[in-house]
């Protein structure tokens, strides 16, 4: 049967990040994508113009509908908006027998907040402990652990600080550092450095969502964490290279790059 992957995240009306990026990634990687919507954003290439959370019962009901009937081989989380939603989702994932990729989304590329600051402690103590892989970017690492990364060597220190909260693996995304796009994956014992050339391309809306969904898709297909992350990094790098202009600001990555002529 086709592997089934569930994203628990916010909707991006512009189609580049959030639920929309997740489902496109899952289609491109050959798994069946399903969604629990936590919040609706009015968003485009220029920023986030508005955001509305769903009630916690609506989130629980969507999750139960999917898991109790269809079943999941992996779960991915993105925007969770509030402490109440973070805690409810952590509890649901804790009771689900499937690997979980936790993207602890804090702010959008434009700096708009997608998580209340009052939810950070719940992310640390409830959500990170249920993660098979946590995928913070450098701003999220700084918010969650107080570690400010300015060089590749400091990625190790950041990873150790996140692992203290209990995820099995952490992937620190160094995409915001200058130079190559270098990420560090570690479980505290093994260390994998994932390096890709930086594409001088401003159309990077949704990179983090795309990467986390690609990892979840690999895990659902039965890949081990390092193999799933390596394949996901290749997919997101190709999608960034093929990113395109839409609207007046930061355009999306191309989730369908492998389907285009010549790809
Ligand atoms: N310009 C770039 N060229 C190549 N790879 C990049 C570039 N920018 C980011 N990456 C890679 O993309 C992946 C996502 O990292 P990034 O730090 O952009 O996530 P993010 O900030 O969570 O994204 P978003 O919040 O927009 O979804 C990482 O593997 C990172 O190294
Ligand atoms: C809904 C949503 N989730 C995640 C991101 C990632 O930045 C975004 N921009 N929008």
Tab-separated table of C-alpha atoms and ligand atoms in Angstrom, residues 10-12 17-19 41 43 48 79 105 107-109 114 205 209, ligand 2:
chain	number	residue	atom	x	y	z
A	10	UNK	CA	-0.883	26.078	8.951
A	11	UNK	CA	-2.304	26.998	5.561
A	12	UNK	CA	-0.305	29.434	3.377
A	17	UNK	CA	4.917	27.140	2.475
A	18	UNK	CA	2.809	25.424	5.146
A	19	UNK	CA	0.225	22.767	4.294
A	41	UNK	CA	-2.837	32.513	7.182
A	43	UNK	CA	0.031	35.184	3.135
A	48	UNK	CA	1.832	37.381	6.370
A	79	UNK	CA	3.043	26.082	12.343
A	105	UNK	CA	8.217	26.932	13.088
A	107	UNK	CA	8.651	33.081	12.292
A	108	UNK	CA	8.180	33.326	8.514
A	109	UNK	CA	11.001	34.367	6.128
A	114	UNK	CA	3.742	32.100	13.520
A	205	UNK	CA	9.702	30.695	0.439
A	209	UNK	CA	8.438	23.057	5.263
B	2	LIG	C1	1.650	28.610	7.281
B	2	LIG	C2	3.141	28.695	7.270
B	2	LIG	N1	3.844	27.706	7.850
B	2	LIG	C3	5.200	27.745	7.842
B	2	LIG	C4	5.876	28.792	7.253
B	2	LIG	C5	7.402	28.759	7.248
B	2	LIG	O1	8.036	29.891	7.283
B	2	LIG	C6	5.094	29.832	6.656
B	2	LIG	N2	5.680	30.895	6.045
B	2	LIG	N3	3.732	29.738	6.671
